[in-house]
mmCIF file with all atom_site columns, C-alpha atoms in Angstrom:
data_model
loop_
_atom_site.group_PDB
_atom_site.id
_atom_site.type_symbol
_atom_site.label_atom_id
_atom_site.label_alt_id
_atom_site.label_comp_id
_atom_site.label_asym_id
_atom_site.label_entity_id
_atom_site.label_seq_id
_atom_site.pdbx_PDB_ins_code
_atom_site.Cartn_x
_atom_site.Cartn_y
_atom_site.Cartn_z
_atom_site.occupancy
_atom_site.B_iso_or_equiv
_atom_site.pdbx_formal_charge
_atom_site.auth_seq_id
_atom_site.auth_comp_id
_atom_site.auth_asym_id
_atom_site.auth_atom_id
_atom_site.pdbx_PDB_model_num
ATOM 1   C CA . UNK L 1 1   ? 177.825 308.481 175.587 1.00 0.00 ? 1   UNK L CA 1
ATOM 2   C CA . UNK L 1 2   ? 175.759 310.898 173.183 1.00 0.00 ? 2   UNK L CA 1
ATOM 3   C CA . UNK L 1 3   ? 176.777 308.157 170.353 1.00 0.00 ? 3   UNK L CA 1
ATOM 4   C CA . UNK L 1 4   ? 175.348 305.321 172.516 1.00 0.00 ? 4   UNK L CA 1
ATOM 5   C CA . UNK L 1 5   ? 171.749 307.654 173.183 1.00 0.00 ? 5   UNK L CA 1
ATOM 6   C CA . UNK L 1 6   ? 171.968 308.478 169.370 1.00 0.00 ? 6   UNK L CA 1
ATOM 7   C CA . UNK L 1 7   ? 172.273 304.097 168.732 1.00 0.00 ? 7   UNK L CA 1
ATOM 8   C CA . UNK L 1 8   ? 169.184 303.512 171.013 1.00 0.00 ? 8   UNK L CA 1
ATOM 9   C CA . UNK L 1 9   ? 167.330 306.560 169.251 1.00 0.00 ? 9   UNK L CA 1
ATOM 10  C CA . UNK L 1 10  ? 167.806 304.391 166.036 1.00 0.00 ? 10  UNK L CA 1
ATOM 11  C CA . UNK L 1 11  ? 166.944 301.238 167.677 1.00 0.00 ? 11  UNK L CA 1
ATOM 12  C CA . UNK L 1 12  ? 163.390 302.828 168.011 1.00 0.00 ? 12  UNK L CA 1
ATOM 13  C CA . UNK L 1 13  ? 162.805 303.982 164.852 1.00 0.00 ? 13  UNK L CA 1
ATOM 14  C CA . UNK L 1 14  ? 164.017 301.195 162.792 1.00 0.00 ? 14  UNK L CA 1
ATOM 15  C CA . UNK L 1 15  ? 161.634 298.849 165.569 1.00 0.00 ? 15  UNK L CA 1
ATOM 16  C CA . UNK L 1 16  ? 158.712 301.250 165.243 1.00 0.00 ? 16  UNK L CA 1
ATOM 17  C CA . UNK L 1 17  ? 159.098 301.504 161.706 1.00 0.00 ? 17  UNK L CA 1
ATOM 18  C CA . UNK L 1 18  ? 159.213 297.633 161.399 1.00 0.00 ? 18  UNK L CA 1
ATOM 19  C CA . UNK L 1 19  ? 155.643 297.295 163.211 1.00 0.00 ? 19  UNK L CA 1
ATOM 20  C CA . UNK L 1 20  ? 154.205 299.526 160.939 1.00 0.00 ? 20  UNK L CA 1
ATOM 21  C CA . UNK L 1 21  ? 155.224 297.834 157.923 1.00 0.00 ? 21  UNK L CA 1
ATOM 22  C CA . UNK L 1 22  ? 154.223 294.817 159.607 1.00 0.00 ? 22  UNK L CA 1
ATOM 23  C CA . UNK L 1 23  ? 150.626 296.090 159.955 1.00 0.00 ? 23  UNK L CA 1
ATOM 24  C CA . UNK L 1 24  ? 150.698 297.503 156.427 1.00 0.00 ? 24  UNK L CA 1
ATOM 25  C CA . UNK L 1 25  ? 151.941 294.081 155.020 1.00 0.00 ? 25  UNK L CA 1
ATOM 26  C CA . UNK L 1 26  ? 149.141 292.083 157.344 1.00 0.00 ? 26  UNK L CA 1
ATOM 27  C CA . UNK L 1 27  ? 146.431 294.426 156.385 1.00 0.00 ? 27  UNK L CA 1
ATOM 28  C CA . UNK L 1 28  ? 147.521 293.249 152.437 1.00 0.00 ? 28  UNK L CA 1
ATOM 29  C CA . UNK L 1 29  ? 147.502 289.927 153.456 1.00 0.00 ? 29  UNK L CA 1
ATOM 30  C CA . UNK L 1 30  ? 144.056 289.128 155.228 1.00 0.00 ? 30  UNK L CA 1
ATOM 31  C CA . UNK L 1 31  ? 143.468 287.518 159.018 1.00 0.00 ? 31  UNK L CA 1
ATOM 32  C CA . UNK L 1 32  ? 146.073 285.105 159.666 1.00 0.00 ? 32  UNK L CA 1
ATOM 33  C CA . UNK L 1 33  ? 143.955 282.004 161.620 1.00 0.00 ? 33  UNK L CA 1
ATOM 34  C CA . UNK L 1 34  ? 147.096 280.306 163.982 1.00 0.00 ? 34  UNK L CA 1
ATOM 35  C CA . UNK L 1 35  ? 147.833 276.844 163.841 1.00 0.00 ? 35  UNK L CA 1
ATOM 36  C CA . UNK L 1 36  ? 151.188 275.179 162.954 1.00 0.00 ? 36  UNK L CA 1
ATOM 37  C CA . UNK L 1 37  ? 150.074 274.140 159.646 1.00 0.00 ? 37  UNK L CA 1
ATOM 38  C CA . UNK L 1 38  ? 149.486 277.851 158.974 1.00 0.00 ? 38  UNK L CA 1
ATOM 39  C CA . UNK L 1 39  ? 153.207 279.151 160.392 1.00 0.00 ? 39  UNK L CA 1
ATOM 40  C CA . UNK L 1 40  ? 154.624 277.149 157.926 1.00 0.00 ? 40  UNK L CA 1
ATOM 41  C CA . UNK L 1 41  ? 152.528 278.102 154.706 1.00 0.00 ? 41  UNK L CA 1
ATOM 42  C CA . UNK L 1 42  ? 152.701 281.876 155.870 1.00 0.00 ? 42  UNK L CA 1
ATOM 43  C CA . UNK L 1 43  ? 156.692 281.817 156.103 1.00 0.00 ? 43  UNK L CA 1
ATOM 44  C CA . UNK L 1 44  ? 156.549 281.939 151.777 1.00 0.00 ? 44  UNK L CA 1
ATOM 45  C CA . UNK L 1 45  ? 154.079 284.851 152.019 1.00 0.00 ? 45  UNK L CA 1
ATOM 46  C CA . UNK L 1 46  ? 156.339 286.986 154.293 1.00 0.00 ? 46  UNK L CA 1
ATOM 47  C CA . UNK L 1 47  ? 159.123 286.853 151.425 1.00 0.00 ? 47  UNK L CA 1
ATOM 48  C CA . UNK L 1 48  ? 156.069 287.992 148.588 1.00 0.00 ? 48  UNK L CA 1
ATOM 49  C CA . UNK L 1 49  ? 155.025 291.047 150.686 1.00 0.00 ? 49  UNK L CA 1
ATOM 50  C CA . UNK L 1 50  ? 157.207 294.036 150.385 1.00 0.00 ? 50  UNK L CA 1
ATOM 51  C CA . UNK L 1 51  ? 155.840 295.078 153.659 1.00 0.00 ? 51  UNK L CA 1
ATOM 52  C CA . UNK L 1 52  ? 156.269 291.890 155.962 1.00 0.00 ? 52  UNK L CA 1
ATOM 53  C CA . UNK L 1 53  ? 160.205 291.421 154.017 1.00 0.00 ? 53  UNK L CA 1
ATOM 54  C CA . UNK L 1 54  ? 160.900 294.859 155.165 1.00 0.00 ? 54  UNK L CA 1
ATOM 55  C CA . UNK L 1 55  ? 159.515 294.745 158.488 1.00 0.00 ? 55  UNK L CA 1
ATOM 56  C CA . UNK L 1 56  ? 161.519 291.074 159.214 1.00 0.00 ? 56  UNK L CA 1
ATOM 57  C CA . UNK L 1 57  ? 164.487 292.660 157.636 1.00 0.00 ? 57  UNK L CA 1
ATOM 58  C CA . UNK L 1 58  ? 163.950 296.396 160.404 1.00 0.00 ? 58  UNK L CA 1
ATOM 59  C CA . UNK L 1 59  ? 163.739 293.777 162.889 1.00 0.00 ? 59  UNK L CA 1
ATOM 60  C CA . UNK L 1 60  ? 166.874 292.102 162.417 1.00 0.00 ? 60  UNK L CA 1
ATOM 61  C CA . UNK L 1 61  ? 168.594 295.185 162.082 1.00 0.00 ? 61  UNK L CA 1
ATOM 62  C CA . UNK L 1 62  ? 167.015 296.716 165.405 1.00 0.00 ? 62  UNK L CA 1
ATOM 63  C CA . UNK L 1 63  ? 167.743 293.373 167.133 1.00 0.00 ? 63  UNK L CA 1
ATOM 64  C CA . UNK L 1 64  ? 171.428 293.647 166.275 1.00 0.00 ? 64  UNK L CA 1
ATOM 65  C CA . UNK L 1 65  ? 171.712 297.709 167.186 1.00 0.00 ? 65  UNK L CA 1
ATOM 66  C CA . UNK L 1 66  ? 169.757 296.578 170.559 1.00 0.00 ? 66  UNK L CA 1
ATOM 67  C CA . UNK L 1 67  ? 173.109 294.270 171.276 1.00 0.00 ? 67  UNK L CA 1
ATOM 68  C CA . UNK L 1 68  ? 175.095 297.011 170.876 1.00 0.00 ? 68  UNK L CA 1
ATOM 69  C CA . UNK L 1 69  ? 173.111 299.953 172.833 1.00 0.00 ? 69  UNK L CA 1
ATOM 70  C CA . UNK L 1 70  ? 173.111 297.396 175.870 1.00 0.00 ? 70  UNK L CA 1
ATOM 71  C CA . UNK L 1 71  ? 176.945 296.284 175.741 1.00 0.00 ? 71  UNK L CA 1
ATOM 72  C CA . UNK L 1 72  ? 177.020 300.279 176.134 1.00 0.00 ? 72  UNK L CA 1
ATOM 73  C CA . UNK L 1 73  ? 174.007 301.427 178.405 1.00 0.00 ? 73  UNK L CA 1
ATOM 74  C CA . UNK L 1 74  ? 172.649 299.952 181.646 1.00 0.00 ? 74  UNK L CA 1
ATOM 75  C CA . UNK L 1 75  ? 169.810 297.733 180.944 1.00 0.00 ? 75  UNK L CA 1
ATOM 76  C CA . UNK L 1 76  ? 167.204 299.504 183.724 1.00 0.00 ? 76  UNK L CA 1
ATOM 77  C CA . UNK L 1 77  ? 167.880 302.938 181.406 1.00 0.00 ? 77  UNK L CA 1
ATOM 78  C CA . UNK L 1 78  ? 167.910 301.511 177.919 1.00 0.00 ? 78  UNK L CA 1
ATOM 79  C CA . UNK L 1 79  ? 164.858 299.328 178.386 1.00 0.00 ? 79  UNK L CA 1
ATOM 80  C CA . UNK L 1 80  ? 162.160 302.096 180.079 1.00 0.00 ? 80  UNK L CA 1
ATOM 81  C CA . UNK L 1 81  ? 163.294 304.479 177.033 1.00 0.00 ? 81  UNK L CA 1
ATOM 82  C CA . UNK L 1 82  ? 163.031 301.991 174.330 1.00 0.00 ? 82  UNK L CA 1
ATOM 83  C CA . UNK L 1 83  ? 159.367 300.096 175.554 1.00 0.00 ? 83  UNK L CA 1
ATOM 84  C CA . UNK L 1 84  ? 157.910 303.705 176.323 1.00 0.00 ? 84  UNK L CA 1
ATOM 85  C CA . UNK L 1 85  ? 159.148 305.327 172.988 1.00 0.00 ? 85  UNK L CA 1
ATOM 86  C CA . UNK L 1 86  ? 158.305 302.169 171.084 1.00 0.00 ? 86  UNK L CA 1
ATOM 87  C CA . UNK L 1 87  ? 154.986 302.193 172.847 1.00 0.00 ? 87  UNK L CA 1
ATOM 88  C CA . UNK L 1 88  ? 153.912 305.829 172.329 1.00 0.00 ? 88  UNK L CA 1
ATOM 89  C CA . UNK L 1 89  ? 155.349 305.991 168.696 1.00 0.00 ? 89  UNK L CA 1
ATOM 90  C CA . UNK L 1 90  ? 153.506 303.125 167.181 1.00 0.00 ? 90  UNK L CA 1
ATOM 91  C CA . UNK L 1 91  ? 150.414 304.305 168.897 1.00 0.00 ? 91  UNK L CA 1
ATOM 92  C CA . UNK L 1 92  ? 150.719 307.579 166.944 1.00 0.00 ? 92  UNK L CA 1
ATOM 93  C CA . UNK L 1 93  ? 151.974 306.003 163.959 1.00 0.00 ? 93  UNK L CA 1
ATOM 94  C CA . UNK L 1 94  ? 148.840 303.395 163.681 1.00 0.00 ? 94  UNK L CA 1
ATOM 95  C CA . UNK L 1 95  ? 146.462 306.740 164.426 1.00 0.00 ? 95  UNK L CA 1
ATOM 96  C CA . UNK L 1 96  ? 148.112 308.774 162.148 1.00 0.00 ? 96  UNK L CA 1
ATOM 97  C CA . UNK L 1 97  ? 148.840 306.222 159.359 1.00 0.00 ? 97  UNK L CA 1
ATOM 98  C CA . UNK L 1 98  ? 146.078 303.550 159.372 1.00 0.00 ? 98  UNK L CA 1
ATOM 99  C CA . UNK L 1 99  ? 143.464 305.822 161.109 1.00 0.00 ? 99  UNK L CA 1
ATOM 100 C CA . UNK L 1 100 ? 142.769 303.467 164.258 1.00 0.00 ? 100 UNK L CA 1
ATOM 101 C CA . UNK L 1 101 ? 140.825 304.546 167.018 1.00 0.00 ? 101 UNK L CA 1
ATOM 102 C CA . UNK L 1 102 ? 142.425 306.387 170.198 1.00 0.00 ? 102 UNK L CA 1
ATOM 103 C CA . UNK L 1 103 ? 140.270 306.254 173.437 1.00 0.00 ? 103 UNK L CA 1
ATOM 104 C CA . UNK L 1 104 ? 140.712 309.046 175.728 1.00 0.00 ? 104 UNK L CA 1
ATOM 105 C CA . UNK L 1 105 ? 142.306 306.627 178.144 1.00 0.00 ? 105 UNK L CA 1
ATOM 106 C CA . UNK L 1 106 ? 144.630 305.549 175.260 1.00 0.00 ? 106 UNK L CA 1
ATOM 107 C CA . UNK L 1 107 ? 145.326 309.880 174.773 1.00 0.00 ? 107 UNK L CA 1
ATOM 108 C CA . UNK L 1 108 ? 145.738 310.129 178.561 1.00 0.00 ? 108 UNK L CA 1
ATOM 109 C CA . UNK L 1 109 ? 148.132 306.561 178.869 1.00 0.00 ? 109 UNK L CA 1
#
């Protein structure tokens, strides 16, 4: 069980680190305006930016641990531990790394 706890643990860290890099690639890049004309001219861009091919590649990688942590851990544990990790880690890690703003309600959340 401690092996399944240790999976999720890096589940979280390879997803948090993914949105960071994500950030750190888009904050490279420039505003992104949507449209479907834009989707398809951005997909070349993700494979120039170091940051945005890293964070895909995180991604993938957490998606596929995520399989395995739920084929081994209830579903109503796994997910409240993940979102609420996830959750407080990248709102540290975008404070601590890209020097956003925290509101007290933020602090207290």
């Amino acid at each position: 069980m401690f092996q399944s706890y240790l999976l999720l643990g890096f589940t979280i860290i390879l997803t948090v680190t993914g949105q960071l890099l994500f950030k750190k690639g888009l904050m490279i890049f420039g505003k992104l305006d949507f449209s479907l004309s834009n989707l398809f001219t951005f997909i070349p861009h993700i494979l120039k930016n170091i940051y945005l091919s890293a964070g895909t590649i995180l991604f993938g990688i957490a998606l596929l641990l995520w399989f395995f942590v739920l084929s081994r851990i209830r579903l109503n544990i796994a997910y409240p531990i993940s979102t609420s990790l996830n959750l407080s880690l990248v709102v540290l890690g975008s404070w601590f790394l890209f020097k956003e703003y925290l509101s007290l309600w933020q602090i207290l959340g």
